[in-house]
Short mmCIF file of C-alpha atoms in Angstrom, two decimals:
data_model
loop_
_atom_site.label_atom_id
_atom_site.label_comp_id
_atom_site.label_asym_id
_atom_site.label_seq_id
_atom_site.Cartn_x
_atom_site.Cartn_y
_atom_site.Cartn_z
CA MET A 13 230.04 94.06 206.77
CA SER A 14 233.52 92.91 207.79
CA ASP A 15 233.96 89.75 209.84
CA GLU A 16 235.94 91.81 212.35
CA GLY A 17 232.75 93.35 213.67
CA ILE A 18 232.24 96.86 215.06
CA LEU A 19 234.05 98.29 218.07
CA ILE A 20 231.91 100.86 219.89
CA ASP A 21 233.78 103.17 222.27
CA PHE A 22 231.52 104.70 224.87
CA GLY A 23 234.43 106.62 226.41
CA SER A 24 235.08 107.44 230.13
CA GLU A 25 236.74 110.08 232.18
CA SER A 26 239.76 107.94 232.84
CA GLY A 27 240.11 106.82 229.16
CA PRO A 28 239.53 103.46 227.65
CA SER A 29 240.15 100.49 229.90
CA PRO A 30 242.04 97.44 228.76
CA PRO A 31 239.94 94.42 227.87
CA VAL A 32 239.42 91.86 230.57
CA ALA A 33 239.55 88.21 229.62
CA GLY A 34 236.41 86.24 230.12
CA GLN A 35 233.19 85.12 228.45
CA THR A 36 229.79 86.67 228.49
CA ALA A 37 226.65 84.59 228.88
CA GLY A 38 226.15 84.97 225.10
CA GLY A 39 229.67 83.72 224.30
CA SER A 40 231.23 87.09 223.32
CA ALA A 41 234.69 88.06 224.50
CA ALA A 42 234.70 90.42 227.48
CA VAL A 43 235.68 93.98 226.80
CA GLY A 44 236.22 97.07 228.92
CA ALA A 45 233.33 98.93 230.41
CA SER A 46 233.75 101.75 227.90
CA GLN A 47 233.88 99.46 224.84
CA VAL A 48 231.32 97.16 223.24
CA PHE A 49 232.36 94.75 220.50
CA LEU A 50 229.67 93.88 218.00
CA GLY A 51 230.35 90.67 216.07
CA ALA A 52 229.66 90.36 212.35
CA SER A 53 227.00 87.78 212.91
CA ASP A 54 225.26 90.08 215.37
CA THR A 55 225.15 93.08 213.05
CA SER A 56 223.62 91.00 210.27
CA ARG A 57 220.50 90.24 212.27
CA LYS A 58 217.37 90.14 210.09
CA ALA A 59 215.45 93.37 209.96
CA GLU A 60 212.11 91.66 210.26
CA THR A 61 212.70 90.96 214.00
CA PRO A 62 212.71 94.42 215.59
CA PRO A 63 214.95 94.83 218.67
CA THR A 64 213.35 95.16 222.09
CA ASN A 65 215.71 97.96 223.04
CA LEU A 66 218.63 99.91 221.64
CA LEU A 67 221.30 97.53 223.03
CA ASP A 68 219.67 94.65 221.16
CA ASP A 69 219.91 96.74 218.04
CA PHE A 70 223.66 97.08 218.70
CA GLY A 71 223.99 93.31 218.73
CA PHE A 72 224.00 92.47 222.43
CA GLU A 73 222.19 89.24 223.17
CA THR A 74 222.76 89.44 226.93
CA ALA A 75 220.91 91.55 229.42
CA PRO A 76 222.55 94.85 230.40
CA SER A 77 223.11 93.52 233.90
CA ALA A 78 225.43 90.85 232.54
CA MET A 79 227.79 93.30 230.82
CA PRO A 80 231.30 93.79 232.30
CA GLY A 81 231.90 96.88 234.35
CA PRO A 82 234.87 99.32 234.36
CA THR A 83 236.99 97.10 236.56
CA GLY A 84 236.54 94.10 234.34
CA SER A 85 234.01 92.39 236.60
CA TYR A 86 230.41 91.77 235.61
CA GLN A 87 228.05 94.36 236.97
CA ASP A 88 225.18 96.45 235.84
CA PHE A 89 226.06 98.54 232.78
CA GLU A 90 223.99 101.60 232.03
CA PRO A 91 225.58 104.04 229.53
CA ASP A 92 224.18 107.55 229.52
CA ASP A 93 221.89 108.85 226.76
CA GLU A 94 224.56 110.90 224.96
CA ASP A 95 226.86 107.89 224.59
CA MET A 96 224.02 105.77 223.35
CA GLN A 97 223.08 108.33 220.69
CA LYS A 98 226.67 108.63 219.44
CA ALA A 99 227.05 104.85 219.23
CA ALA A 100 223.74 104.48 217.48
CA GLU A 101 224.70 107.14 214.93
CA ARG A 102 228.00 105.37 214.15
CA VAL A 103 226.12 102.07 213.63
CA ARG A 104 223.63 103.74 211.32
CA GLN A 105 226.42 105.29 209.27
CA ARG A 106 228.23 102.00 208.92
CA ARG A 107 225.01 100.24 207.91
CA HIS A 108 224.27 102.97 205.38
CA LYS A 109 227.77 102.64 203.89
CA SER A 110 227.40 98.86 203.72
CA LYS A 111 224.02 99.13 202.01
CA ARG A 112 225.36 101.71 199.56
CA LYS A 113 228.30 99.47 198.76
CA GLN A 114 225.94 96.59 198.02
CA GLU A 115 223.89 98.78 195.70
CA LEU A 116 227.02 99.85 193.80
CA GLU A 117 228.17 96.25 193.45
CA GLU A 118 224.77 95.18 192.12
CA ALA A 119 224.79 98.03 189.61
CA ALA A 120 228.29 97.01 188.48
CA ARG A 121 227.16 93.40 188.05
CA GLU A 122 224.20 94.46 185.97
CA ALA A 123 226.46 96.61 183.80
CA GLU A 124 228.81 93.68 183.28
CA GLY A 125 225.86 91.46 182.29
CA GLY A 126 226.00 88.80 184.99
CA ALA A 127 226.16 88.26 188.71
CA ILE A 128 229.58 87.68 190.24
CA GLY A 129 230.01 84.12 191.38
CA THR A 130 227.00 82.81 189.43
CA ILE A 131 226.71 81.11 186.07
CA PRO A 132 225.74 83.80 183.57
CA ARG A 133 222.55 83.33 181.64
CA PRO A 134 222.81 82.90 177.87
CA THR A 135 221.28 86.35 177.40
CA ASP A 136 223.99 87.85 179.64
CA LEU A 137 226.85 86.49 177.57
CA PRO A 138 228.37 88.74 174.90
CA LEU A 139 227.09 87.88 171.42
CA PRO A 140 229.62 86.25 169.10
CA PRO A 141 230.46 88.14 165.93
CA ALA A 142 227.89 87.62 163.19
CA PRO A 143 228.95 85.03 160.62
CA PRO A 144 229.49 86.29 157.10
CA ALA A 145 226.37 86.36 154.96
CA PRO A 146 226.04 83.19 152.90
CA VAL A 147 226.71 83.57 149.24
CA ALA A 148 223.50 83.08 147.29
CA ARG A 149 223.92 80.21 144.90
CA PRO A 150 221.37 79.50 142.20
CA ILE A 151 219.47 76.25 142.63
CA PRO A 152 220.62 73.94 139.87
CA VAL A 153 217.94 73.10 137.32
CA GLU A 154 218.01 69.58 136.03
CA ASP A 155 218.69 69.32 132.32
CA PHE A 156 215.89 67.55 130.45
CA SER A 157 217.02 68.49 126.95
CA ASP A 158 216.95 64.82 125.96
CA VAL A 159 213.21 64.81 126.69
CA ALA A 160 212.40 68.37 125.56
CA LYS A 161 213.76 67.75 122.05
CA HIS A 162 210.76 65.53 121.28
CA SER A 163 208.25 68.38 121.98
CA ILE A 164 205.99 66.01 123.89
CA VAL A 165 205.02 68.76 126.36
CA GLU A 166 204.44 72.28 125.05
CA LEU A 167 202.91 75.53 126.26
CA ALA A 168 200.20 76.93 124.01
CA GLY A 169 199.48 80.38 125.40
CA ASP A 170 196.15 81.09 127.16
CA ASP A 171 192.65 79.76 126.66
CA SER A 172 189.64 82.02 126.11
CA TYR A 173 189.37 82.50 129.89
CA GLY A 174 192.96 83.67 130.35
CA ARG A 175 194.34 80.38 131.72
CA LYS A 176 197.65 78.85 130.66
CA VAL A 177 197.31 75.92 128.24
CA ILE A 178 199.77 73.01 128.34
CA ILE A 179 199.52 70.25 125.72
CA PHE A 180 200.75 66.66 125.84
CA SER A 181 201.06 64.86 122.49
CA CYS A 182 201.26 61.06 122.61
CA CYS A 183 202.13 60.79 118.92
CA ARG A 184 205.49 62.42 119.71
CA LEU A 185 206.43 59.83 122.30
CA PRO A 186 209.40 57.76 121.08
CA THR A 187 209.56 54.07 121.89
CA SER A 188 210.12 52.99 125.48
CA LYS A 189 213.65 51.94 124.54
CA GLU A 190 214.52 55.47 123.40
CA LEU A 191 212.86 57.39 126.23
CA ASP A 192 213.20 56.92 129.97
CA HIS A 193 209.68 57.41 131.29
CA GLN A 194 211.00 58.44 134.71
CA ARG A 195 212.76 61.35 133.06
CA LEU A 196 209.57 62.14 131.18
CA LEU A 197 207.79 62.34 134.53
CA GLY A 198 210.49 64.65 135.91
CA TYR A 199 210.29 66.89 132.85
CA LEU A 200 206.51 67.09 133.10
CA ARG A 201 206.76 68.00 136.78
CA GLN A 202 209.42 70.66 136.06
CA THR A 203 207.20 72.17 133.37
CA LEU A 204 204.08 72.26 135.52
CA ASP A 205 206.00 73.77 138.45
CA GLN A 206 206.27 76.98 136.46
CA TYR A 207 202.50 77.39 136.17
CA VAL A 208 200.71 75.51 138.97
CA GLU A 209 200.48 78.68 141.09
CA ASN A 210 198.09 80.05 138.46
CA ASP A 211 194.97 78.57 136.91
CA TYR A 212 195.86 76.33 133.98
CA VAL A 213 194.43 73.64 131.70
CA LEU A 214 195.88 70.49 130.17
CA VAL A 215 195.17 69.24 126.66
CA TYR A 216 195.99 65.58 126.15
CA PHE A 217 196.20 64.41 122.52
CA HIS A 218 195.70 60.68 122.92
CA TYR A 219 196.15 59.68 119.28
CA GLY A 220 199.51 58.04 118.63
CA LEU A 221 199.81 56.07 121.86
CA ASN A 222 200.65 52.45 121.07
CA SER A 223 202.27 49.40 122.58
CA GLN A 224 205.75 50.60 121.59
CA ASN A 225 205.69 53.95 123.38
CA LYS A 226 203.04 53.42 126.05
CA PRO A 227 204.19 53.77 129.70
CA ASN A 228 203.38 50.82 131.93
CA PHE A 229 200.54 50.78 134.42
CA LYS A 230 202.87 51.20 137.39
CA TRP A 231 204.16 54.45 135.88
CA LEU A 232 200.60 55.77 135.50
CA ILE A 233 199.88 55.08 139.17
CA GLN A 234 203.13 56.79 140.17
CA ALA A 235 202.33 59.82 138.00
CA TYR A 236 198.89 60.29 139.53
CA ARG A 237 200.26 60.07 143.07
CA GLU A 238 203.22 62.37 142.47
CA PHE A 239 201.04 65.09 141.04
CA ASP A 240 199.48 65.90 144.40
CA ARG A 241 197.15 68.71 145.48
CA LYS A 242 199.71 71.34 144.49
CA TYR A 243 199.20 70.39 140.84
CA LYS A 244 195.50 69.51 140.98
CA LYS A 245 194.24 72.55 142.87
CA ASN A 246 194.58 75.12 140.05
CA LEU A 247 194.04 72.65 137.20
CA LYS A 248 190.72 73.87 135.84
CA ALA A 249 190.23 71.44 132.98
CA LEU A 250 191.79 68.31 131.49
CA TYR A 251 190.76 67.90 127.86
CA ILE A 252 191.26 64.35 126.58
CA VAL A 253 191.19 64.64 122.78
CA HIS A 254 190.22 61.60 120.67
CA PRO A 255 189.64 59.19 123.56
CA THR A 256 189.57 55.44 122.85
CA ASN A 257 188.41 52.35 124.70
CA PHE A 258 191.82 52.26 126.39
CA ILE A 259 191.03 55.58 128.07
CA LYS A 260 187.63 54.32 129.20
CA ILE A 261 189.22 51.20 130.71
CA LEU A 262 191.80 53.33 132.51
CA TRP A 263 189.04 55.51 133.88
CA LYS A 264 187.29 52.49 135.39
CA ILE A 265 190.57 51.33 136.97
CA PHE A 266 191.50 54.74 138.38
CA LYS A 267 188.01 55.80 139.41
CA PRO A 268 188.26 54.40 142.98
CA ILE A 269 191.35 56.53 143.71
CA ILE A 270 190.34 59.66 141.77
CA SER A 271 188.49 62.28 143.77
CA VAL A 272 185.05 63.32 142.63
CA LYS A 273 186.19 66.95 142.37
CA PHE A 274 189.08 66.03 140.08
CA GLY A 275 186.82 63.78 138.01
CA ARG A 276 184.61 66.77 137.18
CA LYS A 277 187.59 68.51 135.54
CA ILE A 278 188.03 65.75 132.93
CA MET A 279 186.32 66.43 129.60
CA TYR A 280 186.30 64.15 126.56
CA VAL A 281 186.75 65.89 123.21
CA ASN A 282 185.89 63.69 120.25
CA LEU A 283 186.73 66.23 117.53
CA LEU A 284 189.03 69.21 117.34
CA SER A 285 186.07 71.40 116.40
CA GLU A 286 184.74 70.89 119.93
CA LEU A 287 188.06 72.04 121.37
CA LYS A 288 187.81 75.29 119.41
CA GLU A 289 184.90 76.35 121.57
CA HIS A 290 187.19 76.59 124.62
CA LEU A 291 190.67 77.44 123.32
CA TYR A 292 192.40 79.76 120.90
CA PHE A 293 192.88 77.03 118.37
CA ASP A 294 195.37 78.96 116.26
CA GLN A 295 197.76 78.99 119.24
CA LEU A 296 197.80 75.21 119.54
CA GLU A 297 200.62 73.44 117.81
CA VAL A 298 198.51 70.43 116.95
CA PRO A 299 200.74 67.63 115.58
CA GLN A 300 200.11 66.76 111.94
CA PRO A 301 199.18 63.13 112.70
CA VAL A 302 196.48 64.37 115.07
CA LEU A 303 195.08 66.73 112.41
CA GLU A 304 194.95 63.90 109.87
CA HIS A 305 193.29 61.57 112.36
CA ASP A 306 190.68 64.23 113.17
CA LYS A 307 189.99 64.70 109.47
CA ARG A 308 189.31 61.00 109.06
CA LEU A 309 186.96 61.00 112.02
CA LEU A 310 185.20 64.08 110.68
CA GLU A 311 184.53 62.37 107.37
CA ARG A 312 183.02 59.38 109.11
CA ASN A 313 180.96 61.38 111.58
CA LYS A 314 179.85 64.72 110.21
CA PRO A 315 179.37 67.24 113.05
CA LYS A 316 175.81 68.29 113.74
CA SER A 317 176.71 71.93 113.54
CA SER A 318 179.32 73.77 111.55
CA SER A 319 179.24 76.77 113.86
CA THR A 320 182.00 75.61 116.15
CA PHE A 321 184.94 77.13 114.25
CA TYR A 322 186.76 79.77 116.23
CA ARG A 323 186.97 83.44 115.50
CA GLN A 324 189.28 85.60 117.55
CA SER A 325 186.36 87.49 119.02
CA PRO A 326 183.02 85.75 119.63
CA ASP A 327 181.18 88.71 118.12
CA ALA A 328 183.54 89.46 115.22
CA THR A 329 181.39 87.52 112.75
CA ASP A 330 181.31 90.06 109.90
CA GLU A 331 184.11 90.82 107.48
CA GLN A 332 183.76 94.48 108.38
CA PRO A 333 183.48 94.83 112.17
CA ARG A 334 180.81 97.12 113.53
CA PRO A 335 182.02 100.60 114.55
CA THR A 336 181.57 99.79 118.22
CA GLN A 337 183.72 96.65 118.06
CA GLN A 338 186.39 96.59 120.80
CA PHE A 339 187.79 93.04 120.79
CA GLY A 340 189.66 91.45 117.90
CA VAL A 341 190.32 94.70 116.01
CA THR A 342 193.46 96.76 115.43
CA LEU A 343 194.62 99.74 117.46
CA GLU A 344 194.21 101.92 114.38
CA PHE A 345 190.56 100.87 114.05
CA LEU A 346 189.91 101.70 117.70
CA LYS A 347 191.57 105.11 117.40
CA ILE A 348 189.53 106.04 114.32
CA HIS A 349 186.23 105.07 115.97
CA ASN A 350 187.12 106.64 119.32
CA HIS A 351 187.47 110.25 118.13
CA GLY A 352 191.24 109.97 117.76
CA GLU A 353 191.85 108.70 121.30
CA PRO A 354 194.92 106.39 121.13
CA LEU A 355 194.12 104.44 124.31
CA PRO A 356 191.50 101.69 123.88
CA LYS A 357 188.32 102.14 125.88
CA VAL A 358 188.58 98.66 127.41
CA MET A 359 192.05 99.37 128.77
CA GLN A 360 191.10 102.74 130.22
CA GLU A 361 188.01 101.48 132.01
CA THR A 362 189.47 98.24 133.39
CA THR A 363 192.65 99.89 134.66
CA ALA A 364 190.68 102.77 136.23
CA TYR A 365 188.54 100.30 138.15
CA LEU A 366 191.49 98.08 139.14
CA ARG A 367 193.49 101.08 140.31
CA GLN A 368 190.78 101.77 142.88
CA HIS A 369 189.59 98.28 143.74
CA GLY A 370 192.06 95.70 142.44
CA VAL A 371 195.71 96.56 143.07
CA GLU A 372 195.59 95.21 146.62
CA VAL A 373 193.65 92.04 145.78
CA GLU A 374 195.74 88.91 146.28
CA GLY A 375 196.34 87.01 143.05
CA ILE A 376 195.07 89.79 140.77
CA PHE A 377 195.72 88.86 137.10
CA ARG A 378 196.57 85.33 138.25
CA ARG A 379 193.12 84.04 139.12
CA SER A 380 190.63 83.34 136.38
CA ALA A 381 187.16 84.87 136.28
CA ASN A 382 183.74 83.43 135.58
CA ALA A 383 183.80 82.35 131.92
CA LYS A 384 180.17 83.26 131.30
CA MET A 385 180.70 86.76 132.66
CA VAL A 386 183.82 87.26 130.52
CA LYS A 387 181.82 86.56 127.36
CA GLU A 388 178.95 88.74 128.54
CA VAL A 389 181.19 91.74 129.20
CA GLN A 390 182.93 91.28 125.84
CA LYS A 391 179.55 91.33 124.15
CA MET A 392 178.56 94.52 125.98
CA TYR A 393 181.71 96.29 124.85
CA ASN A 394 181.38 95.11 121.26
CA GLU A 395 177.79 96.30 121.10
CA GLY A 396 178.74 99.72 122.42
CA ARG A 397 176.86 99.33 125.70
CA THR A 398 178.09 100.88 128.93
CA VAL A 399 179.92 98.55 131.30
CA ASN A 400 179.51 99.67 134.90
CA TRP A 401 182.42 98.09 136.74
CA MET A 402 181.27 99.40 140.10
CA GLU A 403 178.05 97.43 139.73
CA LEU A 404 179.86 94.31 138.54
CA GLY A 405 182.24 94.64 141.50
CA ASP A 406 184.67 91.89 140.45
CA PRO A 407 188.38 92.81 140.17
CA HIS A 408 189.25 89.37 138.75
CA LEU A 409 186.70 89.88 135.99
CA ALA A 410 188.23 93.26 135.09
CA ALA A 411 191.71 91.71 135.07
CA ALA A 412 190.53 88.87 132.81
CA ILE A 413 188.91 91.33 130.38
CA LEU A 414 192.15 93.33 130.13
CA LYS A 415 194.20 90.20 129.38
CA THR A 416 191.59 88.97 126.90
CA PHE A 417 191.63 92.31 125.07
CA LEU A 418 195.40 92.09 124.61
CA ARG A 419 195.31 88.45 123.56
CA GLU A 420 192.55 88.93 120.97
CA MET A 421 194.32 91.74 119.14
CA PRO A 422 194.94 90.72 115.50
CA GLU A 423 198.60 91.58 116.02
CA PRO A 424 200.45 91.51 119.35
CA LEU A 425 201.18 94.83 121.02
CA ILE A 426 204.95 94.40 120.46
CA THR A 427 204.16 93.41 116.83
CA PHE A 428 204.99 90.38 114.72
CA GLN A 429 207.84 92.27 113.09
CA LEU A 430 209.80 92.55 116.33
CA TYR A 431 209.35 88.91 117.41
CA ASP A 432 212.63 87.70 115.92
CA GLU A 433 214.43 90.75 117.32
CA VAL A 434 213.24 89.89 120.85
CA MET A 435 214.47 86.31 120.40
CA ARG A 436 217.85 87.60 119.18
CA ILE A 437 218.28 89.95 122.14
CA HIS A 438 217.71 87.09 124.55
CA GLY A 439 219.85 84.56 122.71
CA GLU A 440 222.87 86.62 121.66
CA LEU A 441 223.24 89.43 124.18
CA ASP A 442 223.53 89.76 127.93
CA GLY A 443 223.91 92.33 130.66
CA ASN A 444 224.00 95.97 129.61
CA ASP A 445 224.05 95.09 125.91
CA ARG A 446 220.70 93.35 126.30
CA LEU A 447 219.24 96.40 128.07
CA MET A 448 220.54 98.83 125.42
CA ALA A 449 219.12 96.66 122.61
CA THR A 450 215.74 96.58 124.38
CA LYS A 451 215.82 100.36 124.71
CA GLU A 452 216.53 100.76 121.00
CA LEU A 453 213.70 98.36 120.11
CA ILE A 454 211.08 100.05 122.31
CA SER A 455 211.97 103.67 121.66
CA GLY A 456 213.19 103.35 118.09
CA LYS A 457 211.38 100.48 116.34
CA LEU A 458 207.98 100.10 118.00
CA PRO A 459 205.19 101.94 116.11
CA GLU A 460 203.99 105.13 117.77
CA LEU A 461 200.48 103.90 118.64
CA ASN A 462 201.82 100.62 120.02
CA TYR A 463 204.36 102.55 122.08
CA VAL A 464 201.66 104.74 123.65
CA VAL A 465 199.48 101.75 124.59
CA LEU A 466 202.41 99.66 125.85
CA LYS A 467 203.71 102.52 128.00
CA TYR A 468 200.24 103.04 129.46
CA LEU A 469 200.03 99.35 130.33
CA VAL A 470 203.52 99.17 131.86
CA ASP A 471 202.92 102.31 133.93
CA PHE A 472 199.78 100.73 135.31
CA LEU A 473 201.54 97.44 136.10
CA GLU A 474 204.13 99.43 138.03
CA GLU A 475 201.33 100.56 140.31
CA VAL A 476 200.32 96.94 140.80
CA ILE A 477 203.90 96.04 141.74
CA LEU A 478 203.89 98.73 144.45
CA TYR A 479 201.31 96.62 146.28
CA SER A 480 203.09 93.30 145.73
CA GLU A 481 203.18 92.57 149.48
CA GLU A 482 199.39 92.56 149.49
CA ASN A 483 198.59 91.16 146.03
CA LYS A 484 201.60 88.77 145.78
CA MET A 485 202.17 89.93 142.18
CA THR A 486 205.83 90.84 141.78
CA ALA A 487 207.39 92.03 138.54
CA GLN A 488 208.40 88.46 137.76
CA ASN A 489 204.89 87.12 138.37
CA LEU A 490 203.35 89.81 136.18
CA SER A 491 205.86 89.12 133.41
CA ILE A 492 204.77 85.47 133.35
CA VAL A 493 201.12 86.50 133.14
CA PHE A 494 201.44 89.28 130.55
CA GLY A 495 204.37 88.03 128.44
CA PRO A 496 202.32 85.69 126.23
CA ASN A 497 199.68 88.42 125.82
CA LEU A 498 202.18 90.97 124.49
CA LEU A 499 204.08 88.98 121.89
CA TRP A 500 203.63 85.83 119.83
CA SER A 501 204.75 84.56 116.46
CA THR A 502 202.86 84.38 113.17
CA ASN A 503 204.17 81.02 112.03
CA GLN A 504 204.25 78.93 115.18
CA ALA A 505 202.33 78.40 118.39
CA ALA A 506 203.73 79.47 121.72
CA SER A 507 206.29 77.00 123.07
CA LEU A 508 208.31 76.61 126.22
CA THR A 509 211.48 77.59 124.35
CA SER A 510 209.99 80.87 123.07
CA LEU A 511 208.07 81.70 126.23
CA GLY A 512 211.23 82.12 128.32
CA PRO A 513 212.68 84.95 126.18
CA ILE A 514 209.27 86.64 125.94
CA ASN A 515 208.80 86.61 129.71
CA MET A 516 212.34 87.86 130.31
CA PHE A 517 211.76 90.68 127.82
CA THR A 518 208.55 91.63 129.64
CA LEU A 519 210.33 91.53 133.00
CA ARG A 520 212.96 93.92 131.61
CA LEU A 521 210.19 96.34 130.59
CA LEU A 522 208.81 96.33 134.13
CA GLU A 523 212.14 96.64 135.94
CA HIS A 524 213.65 99.33 133.67
CA HIS A 525 210.57 101.12 132.38
CA GLN A 526 211.93 104.61 133.19
CA GLU A 527 215.06 103.93 131.15
CA LEU A 528 213.27 102.28 128.23
CA PHE A 529 210.28 104.54 127.62
CA ILE A 530 212.00 107.82 126.81
CA ARG A 531 209.99 109.23 123.92
CA ASP A 532 208.62 112.72 124.53
CA TRP A 533 205.11 111.95 123.28
CA GLY A 534 202.73 109.40 124.65
CA THR A 535 200.07 109.04 127.25
CA SER A 536 200.39 107.90 130.84
CA PRO A 537 197.68 106.69 133.20
#
């Protein structure tokens, strides 16, 4: 509403009269008898106080008897009904227009994102242009080649329960003057970081530690504290091979700060023959000085039993395996004794069960299963008995059996012959050349039976990857788990240097399987 107010003309037969100077009792300027001036402050009266009569609604605060008459003097003023209705209608129209104007202004303010004359809220302000996406830069990996060259820490494949095995050889420690023990600690931490998300075991060969290469006590305390719960949680066993009195003294010193749960994971192994009961001994790159030391101990203390030597399958005790044997035999043997079926029975049954009950399980193929049950199921398969996976109801057990089957094959699925070729592809080629060489190796050089089984396995793992949001097993995670079970060398144990190319090769199979497996024959899940 304008500050000028509203001029209401009631009209008269003689026309509008000129205004007469003077003041009303309410302080308004006097006007002619036929005119009423409504001030802005009067027309803005609050609606919640209803007027007592129509003149009050027009804005008059004085009684009608105090209004000026036609001659300019104050006398009773009583406009007729028709004039009152016309004036009231004009007031209503003006109020309606004012209200409509306010509504339009409010709508305009909302459209502009903020009220006029007020400080806009942060949400009302226009958003600044989005900054350019940051360029992904690889996290630099510290170079520990000066430590790695001594082969103090090595990866030795999986144990008989499907867990990664990492060995530490004290006899390979150079003198303290040649090796910075802080860098040794960093290298050990970098190595473990690759595997601590999965179950793993440590094998510590104590023989060879002496006053020249032994870390000081302060370093040992630091090492125990730095390897916090992240490293201890999935450590399932710490085998201390050939312990001495020094180890026993250390145990007494550290016992107050070592948790009871961690203490249960430590196992003393007096002879290598005892270690063979838990690990695939042929995978371990046991240093020659340790082998010689074990031989001397063996001569002094003959073992009570000679039955501890390892065979690839616990039940493969005969030169000629029984016809029902499933573990530790060749693919050709399985095909002959399975009515010409190229896919091994163990693989078909475990994958069928996992496809229904395991692909969505978090950590599938990463978590280890009950060791006793793994051996029991192996025995059932080797004896030709039926394994009812629905009754067993353990996806992690089925996953462990599948990995164990692959690992116990006399020859890896990708074959010994192609081991050097895989190393060459990783070391000499890159980009598209590496992919084309992998395609030639898989489709052109891999034996037919191996190709069929490998394709079946990769097709199944692709199904697992489809549920990676639920099971947390991406193509990269699966390549780390299955790589060492698909390829290894005849003349050396698995090492950190060879494991990288093997895992990368496996990852390439999973990411480009449709391009790599192009033979017309073969079997799919």
